[in-house]
Amino acid sequence: MAPWVLYSAFQETLESRSGEWLEELGALAGGDWMDQDEWTRKGVRRWNIKLLIGMPIVAAALFVCAGTVRWPMGWGFISVMTLSTLITTWMLLPTNPELLSERSGLQQGVKKWDLLLAPLMAHPPLISMIIGASALRFDWQPLLPGWLQWTGLVVSTAGLGFTTWAMYCNRYFSALVRIQSERGHSVQTSGPYQWIRHPGYFGAFFWIAGTGAMGATPWALVPAGVAVVALVIRTALEDRTLHKELVGYAEYAQRVRWRLVPGVW
């Protein structure tokens, strides 16, 4: 049988199973995402497929690099990511499935500069963990103290939780910067948006810093540093974009002064 035939059959099976799982999850959370338009339904399925495929691949990569499954920080990283994704799906599926679809793939109107900055923010946590896994396997010295690694796990969990809260409060929390005119994009002011204009990035800072410390070696802090620089630049460029292109944002910025850190910037 030709490889593409096998791939097509696998994809159809996965989409069918993911649809069944999402229906059960949607029923548990309330609401019916299947009543949405075709764009939303396809996007939600893509989101689910990424979860079903992505997390096992991440787990395999980490433990292969570590040469063992007896690595608490590896399990902590996978557990936090999986739990965050499941909570996000459970919260948004009944209330805002369009956002899951929005975040499931590349949409029209994305700013070109964000195609560079977004990966520089998104990938370093995993890179830090892979570096940490390699450090443990090959005994790279020096290693970070255990208490710092566990502190990193707590900090990263809190950071990702804060970002998840921001996502729940913002119907337009896209993975890439763009003005979502077709969805009626408007200024969001609830939850953490009462205090800072980019709370998702505020939480992401602690997620990035925490995973850097979880990486077990000072070398794991290097990609974390790159991600923090990208985060600051991205915050500034996104804020400028919203000032220029989103109706009402300039007035919102006058009420909420701080972009990222209250009392600082």
PDB file of C-alpha atoms in Angstrom:
ATOM      1  CA  MET A   1       0.000   0.000   0.000  1.00  0.00           C
ATOM      2  CA  ALA A   2       1.333   3.446  -0.941  1.00  0.00           C
ATOM      3  CA  PRO A   3       2.601   5.602   1.967  1.00  0.00           C
ATOM      4  CA  TRP A   4       0.222   8.443   1.153  1.00  0.00           C
ATOM      5  CA  VAL A   5      -2.725   6.060   1.366  1.00  0.00           C
ATOM      6  CA  LEU A   6      -1.622   4.987   4.844  1.00  0.00           C
ATOM      7  CA  TYR A   7      -1.133   8.622   5.880  1.00  0.00           C
ATOM      8  CA  SER A   8      -4.593   9.558   4.590  1.00  0.00           C
ATOM      9  CA  ALA A   9      -6.191   6.697   6.496  1.00  0.00           C
ATOM     10  CA  PHE A  10      -4.272   7.641   9.657  1.00  0.00           C
ATOM     11  CA  GLN A  11      -5.338  11.286   9.345  1.00  0.00           C
ATOM     12  CA  GLU A  12      -9.006  10.355   8.858  1.00  0.00           C
ATOM     13  CA  THR A  13      -8.893   8.052  11.887  1.00  0.00           C
ATOM     14  CA  LEU A  14      -7.205  10.683  14.041  1.00  0.00           C
ATOM     15  CA  GLU A  15      -9.698  13.379  13.009  1.00  0.00           C
ATOM     16  CA  SER A  16     -12.584  11.015  13.773  1.00  0.00           C
ATOM     17  CA  ARG A  17     -11.197  10.064  17.197  1.00  0.00           C
ATOM     18  CA  SER A  18     -10.343  13.674  18.049  1.00  0.00           C
ATOM     19  CA  GLY A  19     -13.855  14.735  17.084  1.00  0.00           C
ATOM     20  CA  GLU A  20     -15.350  12.105  19.397  1.00  0.00           C
ATOM     21  CA  TRP A  21     -13.044  13.199  22.248  1.00  0.00           C
ATOM     22  CA  LEU A  22     -13.914  16.857  21.702  1.00  0.00           C
ATOM     23  CA  GLU A  23     -17.639  16.091  21.698  1.00  0.00           C
ATOM     24  CA  GLU A  24     -17.261  14.356  25.063  1.00  0.00           C
ATOM     25  CA  LEU A  25     -15.158  17.203  26.461  1.00  0.00           C
ATOM     26  CA  GLY A  26     -17.576  19.791  25.098  1.00  0.00           C
ATOM     27  CA  ALA A  27     -20.519  17.990  26.689  1.00  0.00           C
ATOM     28  CA  LEU A  28     -18.659  17.881  30.000  1.00  0.00           C
ATOM     29  CA  ALA A  29     -17.859  21.607  29.860  1.00  0.00           C
ATOM     30  CA  GLY A  30     -21.216  22.648  28.429  1.00  0.00           C
ATOM     31  CA  GLY A  31     -22.067  24.096  25.032  1.00  0.00           C
ATOM     32  CA  ASP A  32     -21.843  22.530  21.567  1.00  0.00           C
ATOM     33  CA  TRP A  33     -18.872  23.496  19.406  1.00  0.00           C
ATOM     34  CA  MET A  34     -20.255  21.338  16.570  1.00  0.00           C
ATOM     35  CA  ASP A  35     -22.924  23.994  15.990  1.00  0.00           C
ATOM     36  CA  GLN A  36     -20.227  26.439  14.857  1.00  0.00           C
ATOM     37  CA  ASP A  37     -19.253  27.198  11.256  1.00  0.00           C
ATOM     38  CA  GLU A  38     -16.922  24.987   9.219  1.00  0.00           C
ATOM     39  CA  TRP A  39     -13.838  27.177   9.825  1.00  0.00           C
ATOM     40  CA  THR A  40     -14.288  26.839  13.580  1.00  0.00           C
ATOM     41  CA  ARG A  41     -14.926  23.098  13.526  1.00  0.00           C
ATOM     42  CA  LYS A  42     -11.876  22.395  11.367  1.00  0.00           C
ATOM     43  CA  GLY A  43      -9.701  24.644  13.489  1.00  0.00           C
ATOM     44  CA  VAL A  44     -10.802  22.999  16.721  1.00  0.00           C
ATOM     45  CA  ARG A  45      -9.968  19.602  15.249  1.00  0.00           C
ATOM     46  CA  ARG A  46      -6.516  20.860  14.223  1.00  0.00           C
ATOM     47  CA  TRP A  47      -5.977  22.125  17.771  1.00  0.00           C
ATOM     48  CA  ASN A  48      -6.860  18.722  19.165  1.00  0.00           C
ATOM     49  CA  ILE A  49      -4.664  16.831  16.692  1.00  0.00           C
ATOM     50  CA  LYS A  50      -1.700  19.024  17.644  1.00  0.00           C
ATOM     51  CA  LEU A  51      -2.317  18.111  21.287  1.00  0.00           C
ATOM     52  CA  LEU A  52      -2.662  14.377  20.599  1.00  0.00           C
ATOM     53  CA  ILE A  53       0.460  14.240  18.431  1.00  0.00           C
ATOM     54  CA  GLY A  54       2.571  17.029  19.901  1.00  0.00           C
ATOM     55  CA  MET A  55       2.794  16.049  23.547  1.00  0.00           C
ATOM     56  CA  PRO A  56       3.941  12.435  22.968  1.00  0.00           C
ATOM     57  CA  ILE A  57       6.616  13.756  20.580  1.00  0.00           C
ATOM     58  CA  VAL A  58       7.804  16.280  23.168  1.00  0.00           C
ATOM     59  CA  ALA A  59       7.900  13.593  25.858  1.00  0.00           C
ATOM     60  CA  ALA A  60       9.837  11.208  23.616  1.00  0.00           C
ATOM     61  CA  ALA A  61      12.347  13.925  22.660  1.00  0.00           C
ATOM     62  CA  LEU A  62      13.028  14.866  26.275  1.00  0.00           C
ATOM     63  CA  PHE A  63      13.466  11.371  27.651  1.00  0.00           C
ATOM     64  CA  VAL A  64      15.500  10.139  24.685  1.00  0.00           C
ATOM     65  CA  CYS A  65      17.863  13.078  25.174  1.00  0.00           C
ATOM     66  CA  ALA A  66      17.992  12.405  28.919  1.00  0.00           C
ATOM     67  CA  GLY A  67      18.586   8.696  28.378  1.00  0.00           C
ATOM     68  CA  THR A  68      16.121   7.924  31.167  1.00  0.00           C
ATOM     69  CA  VAL A  69      12.521   8.505  32.213  1.00  0.00           C
ATOM     70  CA  ARG A  70      13.658   9.098  35.796  1.00  0.00           C
ATOM     71  CA  TRP A  71      13.845  12.862  35.429  1.00  0.00           C
ATOM     72  CA  PRO A  72      11.413  14.848  37.625  1.00  0.00           C
ATOM     73  CA  MET A  73      11.865  18.127  35.723  1.00  0.00           C
ATOM     74  CA  GLY A  74      11.036  16.392  32.444  1.00  0.00           C
ATOM     75  CA  TRP A  75       7.822  15.006  33.886  1.00  0.00           C
ATOM     76  CA  GLY A  76       7.066  18.385  35.445  1.00  0.00           C
ATOM     77  CA  PHE A  77       7.453  20.177  32.109  1.00  0.00           C
ATOM     78  CA  ILE A  78       5.243  17.694  30.264  1.00  0.00           C
ATOM     79  CA  SER A  79       2.620  17.677  33.021  1.00  0.00           C
ATOM     80  CA  VAL A  80       2.362  21.472  33.179  1.00  0.00           C
ATOM     81  CA  MET A  81       2.096  21.814  29.391  1.00  0.00           C
ATOM     82  CA  THR A  82      -0.481  19.049  29.090  1.00  0.00           C
ATOM     83  CA  LEU A  83      -2.582  20.313  31.997  1.00  0.00           C
ATOM     84  CA  SER A  84      -2.504  23.867  30.664  1.00  0.00           C
ATOM     85  CA  THR A  85      -3.618  22.737  27.208  1.00  0.00           C
ATOM     86  CA  LEU A  86      -6.426  20.579  28.602  1.00  0.00           C
ATOM     87  CA  ILE A  87      -7.658  23.392  30.854  1.00  0.00           C
ATOM     88  CA  THR A  88      -7.529  25.838  27.938  1.00  0.00           C
ATOM     89  CA  THR A  89      -9.551  23.454  25.773  1.00  0.00           C
ATOM     90  CA  TRP A  90     -12.057  22.794  28.555  1.00  0.00           C
ATOM     91  CA  MET A  91     -12.551  26.529  29.179  1.00  0.00           C
ATOM     92  CA  LEU A  92     -12.706  27.721  25.585  1.00  0.00           C
ATOM     93  CA  LEU A  93     -14.523  24.887  23.835  1.00  0.00           C
ATOM     94  CA  PRO A  94     -17.987  25.835  25.186  1.00  0.00           C
ATOM     95  CA  THR A  95     -17.455  29.613  25.342  1.00  0.00           C
ATOM     96  CA  ASN A  96     -15.036  30.622  22.582  1.00  0.00           C
ATOM     97  CA  PRO A  97     -14.220  27.762  20.173  1.00  0.00           C
ATOM     98  CA  GLU A  98     -13.365  30.374  17.524  1.00  0.00           C
ATOM     99  CA  LEU A  99     -10.224  31.204  19.522  1.00  0.00           C
ATOM    100  CA  LEU A 100      -9.084  27.574  19.478  1.00  0.00           C
ATOM    101  CA  SER A 101      -9.530  27.650  15.705  1.00  0.00           C
ATOM    102  CA  GLU A 102      -7.698  30.992  15.486  1.00  0.00           C
ATOM    103  CA  ARG A 103      -4.739  29.568  17.402  1.00  0.00           C
ATOM    104  CA  SER A 104      -4.636  26.275  15.499  1.00  0.00           C
ATOM    105  CA  GLY A 105      -2.873  27.586  12.384  1.00  0.00           C
ATOM    106  CA  LEU A 106      -1.559  30.526  10.367  1.00  0.00           C
ATOM    107  CA  GLN A 107      -4.275  33.085   9.601  1.00  0.00           C
ATOM    108  CA  GLN A 108      -4.383  35.948   7.109  1.00  0.00           C
ATOM    109  CA  GLY A 109      -3.121  39.367   8.129  1.00  0.00           C
ATOM    110  CA  VAL A 110      -0.340  38.228  10.486  1.00  0.00           C
ATOM    111  CA  LYS A 111       2.411  40.824  10.868  1.00  0.00           C
ATOM    112  CA  LYS A 112       5.588  39.717   9.088  1.00  0.00           C
ATOM    113  CA  TRP A 113       7.843  40.644  11.986  1.00  0.00           C
ATOM    114  CA  ASP A 114       5.857  38.324  14.242  1.00  0.00           C
ATOM    115  CA  LEU A 115       6.652  35.334  12.044  1.00  0.00           C
ATOM    116  CA  LEU A 116      10.201  35.747  13.360  1.00  0.00           C
ATOM    117  CA  LEU A 117       9.534  36.880  16.934  1.00  0.00           C
ATOM    118  CA  ALA A 118       6.794  34.380  17.835  1.00  0.00           C
ATOM    119  CA  PRO A 119       9.015  31.284  17.320  1.00  0.00           C
ATOM    120  CA  LEU A 120      11.843  32.994  19.227  1.00  0.00           C
ATOM    121  CA  MET A 121       9.442  33.173  22.175  1.00  0.00           C
ATOM    122  CA  ALA A 122       7.652  29.871  21.780  1.00  0.00           C
ATOM    123  CA  HIS A 123      10.482  27.382  21.184  1.00  0.00           C
ATOM    124  CA  PRO A 124      13.171  28.289  23.770  1.00  0.00           C
ATOM    125  CA  PRO A 125      11.394  26.632  26.747  1.00  0.00           C
ATOM    126  CA  LEU A 126      11.526  23.269  24.976  1.00  0.00           C
ATOM    127  CA  ILE A 127      15.084  23.957  23.794  1.00  0.00           C
ATOM    128  CA  SER A 128      16.099  24.733  27.393  1.00  0.00           C
ATOM    129  CA  MET A 129      14.636  21.431  28.527  1.00  0.00           C
ATOM    130  CA  ILE A 130      16.381  19.484  25.741  1.00  0.00           C
ATOM    131  CA  ILE A 131      19.676  21.124  26.735  1.00  0.00           C
ATOM    132  CA  GLY A 132      18.952  20.158  30.345  1.00  0.00           C
ATOM    133  CA  ALA A 133      18.184  16.577  29.349  1.00  0.00           C
ATOM    134  CA  SER A 134      21.470  16.375  27.450  1.00  0.00           C
ATOM    135  CA  ALA A 135      23.339  17.873  30.418  1.00  0.00           C
ATOM    136  CA  LEU A 136      22.010  15.144  32.690  1.00  0.00           C
ATOM    137  CA  ARG A 137      22.816  12.377  30.226  1.00  0.00           C
ATOM    138  CA  PHE A 138      26.373  13.506  29.494  1.00  0.00           C
ATOM    139  CA  ASP A 139      27.102  14.938  32.944  1.00  0.00           C
ATOM    140  CA  TRP A 140      27.803  18.490  31.866  1.00  0.00           C
ATOM    141  CA  GLN A 141      29.168  20.489  34.761  1.00  0.00           C
ATOM    142  CA  PRO A 142      28.278  22.585  36.586  1.00  0.00           C
ATOM    143  CA  LEU A 143      24.622  21.743  37.153  1.00  0.00           C
ATOM    144  CA  LEU A 144      22.139  24.127  38.693  1.00  0.00           C
ATOM    145  CA  PRO A 145      21.206  23.302  42.310  1.00  0.00           C
ATOM    146  CA  GLY A 146      18.144  21.185  42.827  1.00  0.00           C
ATOM    147  CA  TRP A 147      16.283  23.867  44.791  1.00  0.00           C
ATOM    148  CA  LEU A 148      16.620  26.254  41.823  1.00  0.00           C
ATOM    149  CA  GLN A 149      15.225  23.666  39.424  1.00  0.00           C
ATOM    150  CA  TRP A 150      12.206  23.036  41.665  1.00  0.00           C
ATOM    151  CA  THR A 151      11.708  26.789  42.064  1.00  0.00           C
ATOM    152  CA  GLY A 152      11.751  27.017  38.275  1.00  0.00           C
ATOM    153  CA  LEU A 153       8.971  24.426  38.089  1.00  0.00           C
ATOM    154  CA  VAL A 154       6.808  26.454  40.493  1.00  0.00           C
ATOM    155  CA  VAL A 155       7.538  29.738  38.686  1.00  0.00           C
ATOM    156  CA  SER A 156       6.876  28.282  35.222  1.00  0.00           C
ATOM    157  CA  THR A 157       3.599  26.729  36.400  1.00  0.00           C
ATOM    158  CA  ALA A 158       2.433  30.058  37.830  1.00  0.00           C
ATOM    159  CA  GLY A 159       3.481  31.891  34.671  1.00  0.00           C
ATOM    160  CA  LEU A 160       1.664  29.534  32.329  1.00  0.00           C
ATOM    161  CA  GLY A 161      -1.389  29.662  34.587  1.00  0.00           C
ATOM    162  CA  PHE A 162      -1.411  33.468  34.418  1.00  0.00           C
ATOM    163  CA  THR A 163      -1.159  33.370  30.626  1.00  0.00           C
ATOM    164  CA  THR A 164      -4.036  30.887  30.499  1.00  0.00           C
ATOM    165  CA  TRP A 165      -6.135  33.277  32.598  1.00  0.00           C
ATOM    166  CA  ALA A 166      -5.331  36.111  30.182  1.00  0.00           C
ATOM    167  CA  MET A 167      -6.332  33.904  27.255  1.00  0.00           C
ATOM    168  CA  TYR A 168      -9.672  33.101  28.874  1.00  0.00           C
ATOM    169  CA  CYS A 169     -10.375  36.812  29.401  1.00  0.00           C
ATOM    170  CA  ASN A 170      -9.417  37.847  25.864  1.00  0.00           C
ATOM    171  CA  ARG A 171     -11.581  36.505  23.032  1.00  0.00           C
ATOM    172  CA  TYR A 172      -8.922  37.607  20.531  1.00  0.00           C
ATOM    173  CA  PHE A 173      -5.833  36.065  22.151  1.00  0.00           C
ATOM    174  CA  SER A 174      -4.249  35.005  18.872  1.00  0.00           C
ATOM    175  CA  ALA A 175      -1.002  33.049  18.719  1.00  0.00           C
ATOM    176  CA  LEU A 176       0.324  35.573  16.155  1.00  0.00           C
ATOM    177  CA  VAL A 177      -0.171  39.326  16.041  1.00  0.00           C
ATOM    178  CA  ARG A 178      -2.946  40.429  13.705  1.00  0.00           C
ATOM    179  CA  ILE A 179      -6.110  42.517  13.799  1.00  0.00           C
ATOM    180  CA  GLN A 180      -9.020  40.066  13.629  1.00  0.00           C
ATOM    181  CA  SER A 181     -11.482  42.284  11.784  1.00  0.00           C
ATOM    182  CA  GLU A 182     -13.569  39.345  10.579  1.00  0.00           C
ATOM    183  CA  ARG A 183     -14.189  38.391  14.224  1.00  0.00           C
ATOM    184  CA  GLY A 184     -15.090  41.899  15.372  1.00  0.00           C
ATOM    185  CA  HIS A 185     -11.793  42.493  17.180  1.00  0.00           C
ATOM    186  CA  SER A 186     -12.231  44.883  20.101  1.00  0.00           C
ATOM    187  CA  VAL A 187     -10.350  46.041  23.190  1.00  0.00           C
ATOM    188  CA  GLN A 188     -10.498  43.645  26.143  1.00  0.00           C
ATOM    189  CA  THR A 189     -10.489  45.086  29.661  1.00  0.00           C
ATOM    190  CA  SER A 190     -11.491  42.286  32.041  1.00  0.00           C
ATOM    191  CA  GLY A 191      -9.352  40.145  34.312  1.00  0.00           C
ATOM    192  CA  PRO A 192      -5.636  40.995  34.277  1.00  0.00           C
ATOM    193  CA  TYR A 193      -6.205  43.496  31.453  1.00  0.00           C
ATOM    194  CA  GLN A 194      -7.397  45.883  34.150  1.00  0.00           C
ATOM    195  CA  TRP A 195      -3.802  46.281  35.355  1.00  0.00           C
ATOM    196  CA  ILE A 196      -1.469  45.653  32.399  1.00  0.00           C
ATOM    197  CA  ARG A 197      -2.047  45.749  28.662  1.00  0.00           C
ATOM    198  CA  HIS A 198      -0.179  42.532  27.804  1.00  0.00           C
ATOM    199  CA  PRO A 199      -0.758  40.066  30.659  1.00  0.00           C
ATOM    200  CA  GLY A 200      -0.166  37.085  28.380  1.00  0.00           C
ATOM    201  CA  TYR A 201       3.429  38.200  27.903  1.00  0.00           C
ATOM    202  CA  PHE A 202       3.763  38.909  31.616  1.00  0.00           C
ATOM    203  CA  GLY A 203       2.907  35.271  32.344  1.00  0.00           C
ATOM    204  CA  ALA A 204       5.089  34.092  29.465  1.00  0.00           C
ATOM    205  CA  PHE A 205       8.106  35.796  31.040  1.00  0.00           C
ATOM    206  CA  PHE A 206       7.801  33.594  34.140  1.00  0.00           C
ATOM    207  CA  TRP A 207       7.124  30.501  32.030  1.00  0.00           C
ATOM    208  CA  ILE A 208      10.316  31.152  30.040  1.00  0.00           C
ATOM    209  CA  ALA A 209      12.436  32.012  33.077  1.00  0.00           C
ATOM    210  CA  GLY A 210      11.122  29.013  35.018  1.00  0.00           C
ATOM    211  CA  THR A 211      11.831  26.511  32.262  1.00  0.00           C
ATOM    212  CA  GLY A 212      15.320  27.980  31.915  1.00  0.00           C
ATOM    213  CA  ALA A 213      15.960  27.114  35.562  1.00  0.00           C
ATOM    214  CA  MET A 214      14.377  23.672  35.136  1.00  0.00           C
ATOM    215  CA  GLY A 215      16.935  22.951  32.406  1.00  0.00           C
ATOM    216  CA  ALA A 216      19.486  21.913  35.027  1.00  0.00           C
ATOM    217  CA  THR A 217      22.493  23.651  33.448  1.00  0.00           C
ATOM    218  CA  PRO A 218      23.484  27.310  33.005  1.00  0.00           C
ATOM    219  CA  TRP A 219      23.494  26.659  29.251  1.00  0.00           C
ATOM    220  CA  ALA A 220      19.705  26.226  29.423  1.00  0.00           C
ATOM    221  CA  LEU A 221      19.453  29.879  30.426  1.00  0.00           C
ATOM    222  CA  VAL A 222      20.819  30.992  27.037  1.00  0.00           C
ATOM    223  CA  PRO A 223      17.674  30.230  24.982  1.00  0.00           C
ATOM    224  CA  ALA A 224      15.605  31.632  27.843  1.00  0.00           C
ATOM    225  CA  GLY A 225      17.522  34.900  27.541  1.00  0.00           C
ATOM    226  CA  VAL A 226      16.894  35.002  23.780  1.00  0.00           C
ATOM    227  CA  ALA A 227      13.186  34.441  24.392  1.00  0.00           C
ATOM    228  CA  VAL A 228      12.992  37.255  26.957  1.00  0.00           C
ATOM    229  CA  VAL A 229      14.586  39.706  24.504  1.00  0.00           C
ATOM    230  CA  ALA A 230      12.106  38.591  21.815  1.00  0.00           C
ATOM    231  CA  LEU A 231       9.257  38.998  24.320  1.00  0.00           C
ATOM    232  CA  VAL A 232      10.159  42.608  25.103  1.00  0.00           C
ATOM    233  CA  ILE A 233      10.516  43.521  21.412  1.00  0.00           C
ATOM    234  CA  ARG A 234       7.273  41.748  20.557  1.00  0.00           C
ATOM    235  CA  THR A 235       5.414  43.533  23.326  1.00  0.00           C
ATOM    236  CA  ALA A 236       6.577  46.921  22.028  1.00  0.00           C
ATOM    237  CA  LEU A 237       5.714  46.140  18.392  1.00  0.00           C
ATOM    238  CA  GLU A 238       2.327  44.636  19.230  1.00  0.00           C
ATOM    239  CA  ASP A 239       1.458  47.600  21.427  1.00  0.00           C
ATOM    240  CA  ARG A 240       2.365  49.972  18.589  1.00  0.00           C
ATOM    241  CA  THR A 241       0.244  47.938  16.161  1.00  0.00           C
ATOM    242  CA  LEU A 242      -2.784  48.017  18.455  1.00  0.00           C
ATOM    243  CA  HIS A 243      -2.409  51.772  18.956  1.00  0.00           C
ATOM    244  CA  LYS A 244      -2.505  52.307  15.201  1.00  0.00           C
ATOM    245  CA  GLU A 245      -5.019  49.712  14.044  1.00  0.00           C
ATOM    246  CA  LEU A 246      -7.410  48.728  16.863  1.00  0.00           C
ATOM    247  CA  VAL A 247     -10.249  51.140  17.557  1.00  0.00           C
ATOM    248  CA  GLY A 248     -10.378  52.224  21.195  1.00  0.00           C
ATOM    249  CA  TYR A 249      -6.934  50.932  22.145  1.00  0.00           C
ATOM    250  CA  ALA A 250      -5.373  54.387  22.499  1.00  0.00           C
ATOM    251  CA  GLU A 251      -8.050  55.346  25.024  1.00  0.00           C
ATOM    252  CA  TYR A 252      -7.556  52.048  26.850  1.00  0.00           C
ATOM    253  CA  ALA A 253      -3.796  52.700  26.994  1.00  0.00           C
ATOM    254  CA  GLN A 254      -4.465  56.035  28.684  1.00  0.00           C
ATOM    255  CA  ARG A 255      -6.442  54.268  31.416  1.00  0.00           C
ATOM    256  CA  VAL A 256      -4.068  51.294  31.795  1.00  0.00           C
ATOM    257  CA  ARG A 257      -0.579  52.812  31.684  1.00  0.00           C
ATOM    258  CA  TRP A 258       1.612  49.749  31.966  1.00  0.00           C
ATOM    259  CA  ARG A 259       2.413  47.505  29.016  1.00  0.00           C
ATOM    260  CA  LEU A 260       4.120  44.624  30.797  1.00  0.00           C
ATOM    261  CA  VAL A 261       5.346  45.354  34.318  1.00  0.00           C
ATOM    262  CA  PRO A 262       3.217  47.514  36.663  1.00  0.00           C
ATOM    263  CA  GLY A 263       5.127  50.564  37.805  1.00  0.00           C
ATOM    264  CA  VAL A 264       8.013  49.929  35.422  1.00  0.00           C
ATOM    265  CA  TRP A 265       6.955  49.685  31.748  1.00  0.00           C
TER     266      TRP A 265
END
